[in-house]
Short mmCIF file of C-alpha atoms in Angstrom, two decimals:
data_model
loop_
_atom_site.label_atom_id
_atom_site.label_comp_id
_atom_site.label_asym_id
_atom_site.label_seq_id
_atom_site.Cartn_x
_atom_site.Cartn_y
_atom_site.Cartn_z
CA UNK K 12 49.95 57.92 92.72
CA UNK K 13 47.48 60.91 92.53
CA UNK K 14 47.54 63.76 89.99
CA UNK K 15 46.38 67.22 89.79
CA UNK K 16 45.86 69.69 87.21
CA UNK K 17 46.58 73.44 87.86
CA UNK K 18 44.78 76.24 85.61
CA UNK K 19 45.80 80.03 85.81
CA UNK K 20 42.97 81.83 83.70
CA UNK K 21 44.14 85.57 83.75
CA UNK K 22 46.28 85.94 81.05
CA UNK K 23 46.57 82.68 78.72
CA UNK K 24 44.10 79.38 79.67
CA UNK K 25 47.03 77.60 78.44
CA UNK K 26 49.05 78.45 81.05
CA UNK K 27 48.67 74.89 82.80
CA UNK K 28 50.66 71.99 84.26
CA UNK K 29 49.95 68.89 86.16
CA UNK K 30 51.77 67.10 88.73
CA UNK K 31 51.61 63.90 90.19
CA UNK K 32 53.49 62.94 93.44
CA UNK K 33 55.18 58.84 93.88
CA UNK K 34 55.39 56.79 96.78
CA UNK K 35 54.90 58.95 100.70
CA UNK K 36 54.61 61.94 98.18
CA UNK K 37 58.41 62.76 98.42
CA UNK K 38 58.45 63.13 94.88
CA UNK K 39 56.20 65.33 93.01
CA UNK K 40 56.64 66.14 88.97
CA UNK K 41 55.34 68.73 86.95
CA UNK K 42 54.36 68.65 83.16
CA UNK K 43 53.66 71.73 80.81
CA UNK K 44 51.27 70.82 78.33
CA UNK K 45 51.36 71.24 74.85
CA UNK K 46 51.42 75.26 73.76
CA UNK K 47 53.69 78.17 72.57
CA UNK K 48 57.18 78.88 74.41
CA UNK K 49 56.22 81.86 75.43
CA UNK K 50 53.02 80.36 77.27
CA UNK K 51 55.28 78.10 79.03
CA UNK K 52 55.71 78.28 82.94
CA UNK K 53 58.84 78.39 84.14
CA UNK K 54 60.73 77.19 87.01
CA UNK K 55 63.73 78.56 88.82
CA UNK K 56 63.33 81.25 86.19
CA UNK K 57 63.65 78.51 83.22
CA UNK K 58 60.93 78.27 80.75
CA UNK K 59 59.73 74.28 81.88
CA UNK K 60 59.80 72.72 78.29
CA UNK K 61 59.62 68.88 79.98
CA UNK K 62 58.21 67.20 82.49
CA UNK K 63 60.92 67.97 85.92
CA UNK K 64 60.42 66.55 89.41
CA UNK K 65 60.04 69.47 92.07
CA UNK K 66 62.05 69.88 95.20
CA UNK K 67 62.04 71.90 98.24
CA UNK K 68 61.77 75.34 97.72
CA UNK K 69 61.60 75.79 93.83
CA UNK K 70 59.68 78.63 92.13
CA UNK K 71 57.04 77.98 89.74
CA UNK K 72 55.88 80.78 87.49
CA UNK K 73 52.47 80.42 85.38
CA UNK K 74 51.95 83.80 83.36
CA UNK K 75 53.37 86.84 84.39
CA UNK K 76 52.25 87.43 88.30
CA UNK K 77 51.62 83.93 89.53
CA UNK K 78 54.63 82.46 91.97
CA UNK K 79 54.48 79.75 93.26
CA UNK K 80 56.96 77.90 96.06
CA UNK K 81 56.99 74.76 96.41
CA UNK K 82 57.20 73.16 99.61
CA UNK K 83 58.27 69.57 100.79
CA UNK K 84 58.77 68.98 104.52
CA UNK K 85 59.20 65.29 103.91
CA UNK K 86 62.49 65.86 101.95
CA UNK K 87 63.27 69.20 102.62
CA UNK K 88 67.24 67.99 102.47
CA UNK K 89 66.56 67.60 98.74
CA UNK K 90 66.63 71.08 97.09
CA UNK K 91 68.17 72.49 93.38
CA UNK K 92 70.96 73.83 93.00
CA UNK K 93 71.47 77.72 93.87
CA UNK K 94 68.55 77.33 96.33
CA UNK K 95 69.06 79.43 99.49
CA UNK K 96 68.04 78.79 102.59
CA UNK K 97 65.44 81.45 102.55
CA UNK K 98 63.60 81.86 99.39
CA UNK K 99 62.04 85.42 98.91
CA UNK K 100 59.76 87.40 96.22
CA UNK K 101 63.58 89.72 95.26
CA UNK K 102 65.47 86.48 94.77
CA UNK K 103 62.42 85.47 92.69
CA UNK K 104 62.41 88.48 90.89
CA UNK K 105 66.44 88.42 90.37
CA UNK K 106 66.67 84.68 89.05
CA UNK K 107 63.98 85.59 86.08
CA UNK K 108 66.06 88.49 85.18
CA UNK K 109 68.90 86.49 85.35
CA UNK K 110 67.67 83.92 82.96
CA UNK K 111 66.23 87.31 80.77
CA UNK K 112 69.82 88.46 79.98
CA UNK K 113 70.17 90.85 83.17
CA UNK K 114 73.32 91.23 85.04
CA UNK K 115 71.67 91.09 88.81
CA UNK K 116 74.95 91.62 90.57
CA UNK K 117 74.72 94.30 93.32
CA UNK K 118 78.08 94.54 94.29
CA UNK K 119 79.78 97.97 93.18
CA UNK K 120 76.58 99.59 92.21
CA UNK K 121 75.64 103.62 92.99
CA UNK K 122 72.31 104.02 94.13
CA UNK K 123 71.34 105.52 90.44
CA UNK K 124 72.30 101.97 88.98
CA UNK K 125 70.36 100.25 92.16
CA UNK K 126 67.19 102.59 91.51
CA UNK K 127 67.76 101.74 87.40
CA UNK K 128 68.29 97.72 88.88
CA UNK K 129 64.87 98.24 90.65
CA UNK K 130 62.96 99.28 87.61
CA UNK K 131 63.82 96.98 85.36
CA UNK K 132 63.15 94.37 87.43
CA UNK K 133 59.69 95.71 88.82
CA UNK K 134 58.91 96.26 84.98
CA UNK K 135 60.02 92.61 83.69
CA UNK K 136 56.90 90.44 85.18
CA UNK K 137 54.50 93.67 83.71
CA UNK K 138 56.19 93.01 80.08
CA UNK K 139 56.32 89.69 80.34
CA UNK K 140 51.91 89.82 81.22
CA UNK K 141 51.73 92.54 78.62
CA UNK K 142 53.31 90.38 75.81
CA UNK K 143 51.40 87.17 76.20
CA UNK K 144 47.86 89.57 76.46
CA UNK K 145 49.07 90.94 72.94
CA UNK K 146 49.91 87.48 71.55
CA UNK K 147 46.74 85.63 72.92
CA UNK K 148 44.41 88.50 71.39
CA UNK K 149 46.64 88.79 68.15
CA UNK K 150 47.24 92.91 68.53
CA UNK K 151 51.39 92.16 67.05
CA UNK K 152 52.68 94.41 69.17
CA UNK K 153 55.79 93.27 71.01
CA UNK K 154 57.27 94.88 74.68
CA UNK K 155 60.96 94.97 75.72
CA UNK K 156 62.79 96.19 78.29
CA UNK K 157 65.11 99.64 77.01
CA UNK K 158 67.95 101.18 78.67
CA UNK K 159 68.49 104.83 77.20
CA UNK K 160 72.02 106.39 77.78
CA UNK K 161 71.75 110.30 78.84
CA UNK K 162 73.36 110.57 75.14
CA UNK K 163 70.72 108.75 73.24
CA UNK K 164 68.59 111.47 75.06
CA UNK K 165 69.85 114.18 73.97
CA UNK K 166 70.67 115.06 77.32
CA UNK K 167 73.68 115.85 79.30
CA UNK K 168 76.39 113.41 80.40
CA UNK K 169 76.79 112.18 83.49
CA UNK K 170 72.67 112.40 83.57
CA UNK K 171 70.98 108.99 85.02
CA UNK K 172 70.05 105.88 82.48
CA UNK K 173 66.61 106.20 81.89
CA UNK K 174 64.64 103.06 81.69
CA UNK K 175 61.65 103.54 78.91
CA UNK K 176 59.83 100.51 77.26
CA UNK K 177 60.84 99.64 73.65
CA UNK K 178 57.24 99.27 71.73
CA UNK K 179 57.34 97.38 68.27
CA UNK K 180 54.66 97.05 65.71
CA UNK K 181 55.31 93.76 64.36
CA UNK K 182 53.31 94.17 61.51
CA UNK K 183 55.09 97.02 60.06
CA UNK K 184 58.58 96.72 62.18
CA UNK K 185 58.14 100.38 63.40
CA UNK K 186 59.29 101.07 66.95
CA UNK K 187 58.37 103.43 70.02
CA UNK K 188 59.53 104.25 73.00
CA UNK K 189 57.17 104.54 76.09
CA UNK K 190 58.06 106.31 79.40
CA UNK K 191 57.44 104.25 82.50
CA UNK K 192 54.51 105.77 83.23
CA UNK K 193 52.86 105.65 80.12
CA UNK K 194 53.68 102.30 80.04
CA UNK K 195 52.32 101.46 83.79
CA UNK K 196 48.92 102.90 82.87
CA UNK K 197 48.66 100.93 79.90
CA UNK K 198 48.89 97.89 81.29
CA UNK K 199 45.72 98.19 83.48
CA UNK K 200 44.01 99.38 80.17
CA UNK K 201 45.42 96.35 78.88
CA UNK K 202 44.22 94.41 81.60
CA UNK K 203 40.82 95.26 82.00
CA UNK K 204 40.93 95.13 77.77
CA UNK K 205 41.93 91.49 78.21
CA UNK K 206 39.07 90.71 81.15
CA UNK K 207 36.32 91.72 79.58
CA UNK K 208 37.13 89.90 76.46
CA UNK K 209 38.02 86.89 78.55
CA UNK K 210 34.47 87.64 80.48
CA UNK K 211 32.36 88.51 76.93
CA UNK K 212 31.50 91.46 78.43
CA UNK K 213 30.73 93.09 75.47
CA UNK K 214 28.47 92.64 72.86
CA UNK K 215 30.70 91.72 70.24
CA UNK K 216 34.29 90.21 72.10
CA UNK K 217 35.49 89.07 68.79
CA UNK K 218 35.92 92.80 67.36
CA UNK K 219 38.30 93.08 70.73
CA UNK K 220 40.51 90.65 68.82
CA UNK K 221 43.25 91.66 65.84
CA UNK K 222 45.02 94.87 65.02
CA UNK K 223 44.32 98.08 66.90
CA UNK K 224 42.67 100.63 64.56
CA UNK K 225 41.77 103.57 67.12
CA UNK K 226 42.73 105.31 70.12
CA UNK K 227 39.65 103.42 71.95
CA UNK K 228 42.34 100.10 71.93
CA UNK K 229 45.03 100.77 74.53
CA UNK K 230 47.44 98.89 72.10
CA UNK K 231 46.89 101.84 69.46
CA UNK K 232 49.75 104.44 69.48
CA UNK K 233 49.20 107.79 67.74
CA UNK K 234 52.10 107.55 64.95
CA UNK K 235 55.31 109.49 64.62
CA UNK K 236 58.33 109.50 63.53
CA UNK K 237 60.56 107.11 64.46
CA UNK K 238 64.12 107.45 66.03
CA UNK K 239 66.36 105.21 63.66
CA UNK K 240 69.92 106.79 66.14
CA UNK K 241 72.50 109.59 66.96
CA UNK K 242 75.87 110.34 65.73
CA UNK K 243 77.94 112.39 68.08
CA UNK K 244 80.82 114.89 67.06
CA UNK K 245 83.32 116.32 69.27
CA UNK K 246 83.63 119.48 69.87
CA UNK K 247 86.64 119.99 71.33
CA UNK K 248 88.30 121.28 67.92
CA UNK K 249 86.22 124.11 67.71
CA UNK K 250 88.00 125.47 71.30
CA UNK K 251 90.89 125.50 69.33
CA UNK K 252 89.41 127.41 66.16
CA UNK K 253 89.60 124.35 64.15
CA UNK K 254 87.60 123.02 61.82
CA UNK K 255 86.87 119.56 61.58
CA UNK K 256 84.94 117.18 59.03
CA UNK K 257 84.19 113.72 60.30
CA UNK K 258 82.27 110.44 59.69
CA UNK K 259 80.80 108.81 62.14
CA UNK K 260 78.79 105.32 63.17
CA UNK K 261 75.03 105.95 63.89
CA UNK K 262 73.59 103.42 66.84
CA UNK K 263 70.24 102.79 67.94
CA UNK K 264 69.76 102.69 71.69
CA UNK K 265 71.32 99.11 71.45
CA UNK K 266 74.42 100.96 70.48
CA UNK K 267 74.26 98.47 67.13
CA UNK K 268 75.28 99.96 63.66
CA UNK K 269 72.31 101.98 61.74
CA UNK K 270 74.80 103.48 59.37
CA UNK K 271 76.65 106.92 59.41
CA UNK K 272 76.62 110.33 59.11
CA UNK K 273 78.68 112.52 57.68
CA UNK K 274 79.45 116.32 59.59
CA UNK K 275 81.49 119.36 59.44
CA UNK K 276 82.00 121.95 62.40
CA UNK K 277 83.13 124.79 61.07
CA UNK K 278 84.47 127.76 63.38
CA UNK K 279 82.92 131.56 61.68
CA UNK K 280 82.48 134.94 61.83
CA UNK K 281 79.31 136.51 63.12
CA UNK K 282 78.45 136.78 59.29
CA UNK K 283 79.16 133.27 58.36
CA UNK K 284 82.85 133.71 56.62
CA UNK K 285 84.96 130.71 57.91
CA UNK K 286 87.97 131.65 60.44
CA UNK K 287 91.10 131.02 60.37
CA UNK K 288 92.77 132.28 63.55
CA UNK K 289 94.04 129.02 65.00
CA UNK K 290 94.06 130.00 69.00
CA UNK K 291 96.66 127.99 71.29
CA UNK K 292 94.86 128.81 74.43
CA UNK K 293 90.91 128.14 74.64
CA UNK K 294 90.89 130.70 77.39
CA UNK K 295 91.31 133.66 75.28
CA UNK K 296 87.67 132.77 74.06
CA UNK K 297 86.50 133.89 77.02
CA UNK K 298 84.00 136.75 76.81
CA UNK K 299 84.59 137.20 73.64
CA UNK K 300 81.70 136.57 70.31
CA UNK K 301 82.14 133.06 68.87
CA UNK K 302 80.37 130.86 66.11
CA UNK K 303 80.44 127.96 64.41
CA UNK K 304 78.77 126.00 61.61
CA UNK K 305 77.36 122.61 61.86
CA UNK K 306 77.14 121.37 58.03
CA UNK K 307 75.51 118.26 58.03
CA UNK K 308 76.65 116.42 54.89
CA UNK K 309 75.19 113.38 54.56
CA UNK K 310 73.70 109.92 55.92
CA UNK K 311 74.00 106.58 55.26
CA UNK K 312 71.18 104.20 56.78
CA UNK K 313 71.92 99.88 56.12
CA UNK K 314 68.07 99.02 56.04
CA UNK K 315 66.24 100.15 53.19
CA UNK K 316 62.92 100.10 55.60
CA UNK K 317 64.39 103.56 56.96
CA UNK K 318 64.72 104.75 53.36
CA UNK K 319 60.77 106.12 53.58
CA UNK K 320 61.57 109.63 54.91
CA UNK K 321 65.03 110.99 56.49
CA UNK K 322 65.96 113.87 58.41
CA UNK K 323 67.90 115.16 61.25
CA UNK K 324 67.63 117.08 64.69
CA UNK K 325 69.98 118.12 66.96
CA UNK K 326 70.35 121.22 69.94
CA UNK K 327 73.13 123.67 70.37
CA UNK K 328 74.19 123.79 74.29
CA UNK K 329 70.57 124.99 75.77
CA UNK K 330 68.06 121.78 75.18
CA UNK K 331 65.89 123.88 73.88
CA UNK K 332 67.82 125.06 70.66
CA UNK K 333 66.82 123.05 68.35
CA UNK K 334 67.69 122.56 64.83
CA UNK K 335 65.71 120.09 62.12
CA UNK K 336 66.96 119.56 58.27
CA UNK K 337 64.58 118.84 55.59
CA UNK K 338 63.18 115.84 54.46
CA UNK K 339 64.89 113.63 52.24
CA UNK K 340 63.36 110.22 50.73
CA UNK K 341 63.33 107.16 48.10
CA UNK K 342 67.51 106.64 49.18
CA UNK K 343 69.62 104.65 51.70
CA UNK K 344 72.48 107.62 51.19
CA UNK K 345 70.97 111.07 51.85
CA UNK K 346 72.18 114.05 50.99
CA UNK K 347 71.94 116.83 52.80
CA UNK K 348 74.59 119.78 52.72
CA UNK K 349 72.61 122.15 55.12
CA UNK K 350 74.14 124.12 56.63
CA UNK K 351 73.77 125.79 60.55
CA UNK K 352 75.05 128.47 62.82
CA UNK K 353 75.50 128.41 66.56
CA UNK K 354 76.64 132.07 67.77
CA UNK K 355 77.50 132.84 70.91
CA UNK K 356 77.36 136.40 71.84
CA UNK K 357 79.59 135.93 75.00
CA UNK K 358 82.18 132.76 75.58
CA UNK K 359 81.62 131.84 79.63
CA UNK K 360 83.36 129.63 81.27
CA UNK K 361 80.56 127.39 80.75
CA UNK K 362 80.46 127.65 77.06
CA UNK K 363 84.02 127.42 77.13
CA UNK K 364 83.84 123.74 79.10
CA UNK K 365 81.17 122.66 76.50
CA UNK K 366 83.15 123.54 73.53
CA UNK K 367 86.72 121.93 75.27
CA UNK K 368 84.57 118.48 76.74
CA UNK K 369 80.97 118.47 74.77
CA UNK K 370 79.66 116.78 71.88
CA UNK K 371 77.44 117.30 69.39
CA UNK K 372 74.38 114.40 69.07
CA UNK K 373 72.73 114.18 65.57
CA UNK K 374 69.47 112.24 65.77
CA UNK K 375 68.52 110.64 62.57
CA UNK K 376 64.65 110.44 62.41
CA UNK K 377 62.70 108.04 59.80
CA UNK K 378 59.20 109.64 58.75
CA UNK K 379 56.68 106.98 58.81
CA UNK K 380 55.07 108.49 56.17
CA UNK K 381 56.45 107.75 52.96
CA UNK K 382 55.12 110.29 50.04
CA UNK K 383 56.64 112.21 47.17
CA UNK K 384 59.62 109.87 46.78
CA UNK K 385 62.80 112.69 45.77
CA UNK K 386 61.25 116.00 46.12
CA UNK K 387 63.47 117.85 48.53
CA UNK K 388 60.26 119.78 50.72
CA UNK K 389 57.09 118.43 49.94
CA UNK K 390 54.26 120.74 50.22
CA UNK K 391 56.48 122.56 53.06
CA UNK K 392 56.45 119.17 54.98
CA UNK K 393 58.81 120.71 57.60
CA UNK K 394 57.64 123.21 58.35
CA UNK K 395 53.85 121.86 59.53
CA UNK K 396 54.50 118.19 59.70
CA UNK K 397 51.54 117.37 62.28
CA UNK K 398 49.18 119.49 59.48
CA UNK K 399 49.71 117.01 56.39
CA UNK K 400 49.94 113.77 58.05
CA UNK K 401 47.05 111.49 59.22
CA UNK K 402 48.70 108.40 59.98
CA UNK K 403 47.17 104.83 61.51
CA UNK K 404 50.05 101.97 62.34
CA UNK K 405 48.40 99.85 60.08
CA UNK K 406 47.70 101.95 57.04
CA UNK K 407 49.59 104.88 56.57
CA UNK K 408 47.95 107.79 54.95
CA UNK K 409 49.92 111.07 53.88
CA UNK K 410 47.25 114.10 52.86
CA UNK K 411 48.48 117.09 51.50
CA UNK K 412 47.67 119.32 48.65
CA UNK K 413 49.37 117.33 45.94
CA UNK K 414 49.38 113.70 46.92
CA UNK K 415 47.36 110.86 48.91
CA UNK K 416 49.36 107.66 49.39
CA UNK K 417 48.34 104.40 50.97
CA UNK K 418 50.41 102.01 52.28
CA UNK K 419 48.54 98.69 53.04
#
């Protein structure tokens, strides 16, 4: 019997096993020691929680980039179960994401859902590195895989799924959403972060450690408001010259229940009076002036952590329209009862296919500032948010001309 003991320093020095082979060394076993799930390797995509004799061809993970196979050509008959016969870095790649929750299955796929299939799975092994460098140097911040529907967007349907990385702060639950990119440069800041501490190159590696307080940590993120989820209304009465008052769910990019919101759409005159020319054929719209109101009513939020700060955005049919309420806080049921006009000086046909097919998307935004609890517009809040607020993500700080409040 003989034993070994394998050591991958980048990332975690706990990422370790030992092995020990029996008899002509047809039999070789491999032991995790003692440390934190996440720090465990894993093999055949499993997280390798007891000591398991190896076969021919299994994959051995330590950290987030280190793959191993394992070879035995004196049992090479002896392999586990769902083992090809050719072993490659995708099949790799596609049994982790397996065992992460991901549906891997090709079959059927456009080559949008391939190229969104290709992303995630490119960034799984950089979240995976980025997560244990955060835990190991204590920063709480916590990496995750996002799929954002075209709707959650704001943007058209039919447009691709765009894969972002969901960013939260553990220590005060608020979430972000970085683009790919963003989140690719990161991670070498992260990276070389994480060597140099590892290295002590720096006078003082210990102040590398803990919550990031500054820009000069590539785990800081400049705060802002945070996306709680969208409503959407159809708007199909309105094509009609109907009005229509509805109630419904708001989801976070999960598609899981946030709350509600409550909407009218409300077909008008030019100058606002309501009409009440029901129209039988949509068509007759057609180069002629339409508008409608959207009154936003109310909203209804289930955590009382979004309670800090409400209020709402949405666009008319450019992207680039764009419509905000006020600021409502101190309440899980907001009231709103603003009230906004869309005109249209012309009906095309393409305004005419929006109004018959499109829908509305209300985005319910939490400000992570939370000041002058029940004043409707604080110190004109709305109008120059990025002027009054000076916030950290560990201490939140709201300056203005009436009030300074900390949140510890």
């Amino acid at each position: 019997m003989c034993g070994a003991v394998c050591h991958c320093v980048f990332v975690c020095p706990t990422h370790r096993a030992s092995w020990r082979t029996e008899g002509a060394g047809t039999v070789a076993r491999v032991k995790p020691t003692n440390q934190p799930t996440s720090h465990l390797p894993q093999l055949n995509g499993r997280r390798l929680n007891d000591e398991t004799e190896l076969r021919h061809l299994d994959r051995l993970l330590f950290g987030s980039n280190l793959l191993f196979l394992y070879i035995n050509p004196l049992a090479p008959q002896l392999t586990s179960k769902g083992t090809p016969a050719d072993v490659d870095w995708d099949f790799a790649m596609d049994e982790i994401a397996r065992f992460e929750g991901f549906d891997t299955n090709t079959s059927g796929l456009t080559l949008e859902q391939l190229r969104t299939r290709d992303q995630v799975l490119e960034l799984l092994p950089m979240i995976s590195e980025a997560n244990a460098i955060s835990e190991e140097m204590l920063k709480k911040r916590k990496f995750e895989v996002a799929l954002l529907s075209p709707l959650f967007m704001g943007r058209p349907r039919g447009s691709p799924t765009e894969v972002q990385v969901l960013v939260t702060n553990e220590h005060n639950k608020n979430t972000s959403f970085w683009g790919r990119g963003k989140f690719m440069d990161k991670r070498y800041q992260f990276q070389d972060m994480y060597q140099m501490w590892v290295d002590d190159d720096v006078e003082e590696p210990e102040a590398m450690m803990g919550l990031p307080e500054d820009d000069m940590d590539p785990f800081y993120e400049a705060a802002g408001d945070v996306l709680v989820g969208i409503s959407s209304f159809q708007l199909s009465t309105l094509a009609f010259c109907m009005d229509n008052t509805d109630t419904r769910m708001l989801t976070n990019h999960m598609g899981g229940d946030e709350g509600s919101v409550t909407a009218a759409l409300v077909p008008c005159t030019l100058q606002g009076q309501p009409r009440n020319d029901y129209i039988e054929d949509p068509n007759d719209f057609v180069g002629e002036q339409f508008s409608f109101q959207v009154n936003l009513q109310s909203v209804y939020v289930k955590s009382a952590r979004f309670t800090s700060g409400l209020y709402c955005r949405f666009c008319g049919r450019d992207e680039g329209e764009q419509y905000e309420s006020r600021m409502v806080a101190g309440t899980d049921t907001v009231v709103f009862d603003q009230t906004f006009q869309i005109d249209f000086e012309k009906v095309t046909e393409e305004v005419l296919h929006w109004l018959e097919n499109g829908w509305l998307t209300i985005r319910v935004n939490k400000n992570r500032c939370y000041f002058c609890v029940g004043q409707q517009q604080p110190c004109g809040f709305t109008m120059s948010r990025g002027k009054h607020m000076d916030v950290c993500n560990n201490r939140r700080v709201h300056v203005c001309a009436c009030v300074c409040v900390f949140l510890l």
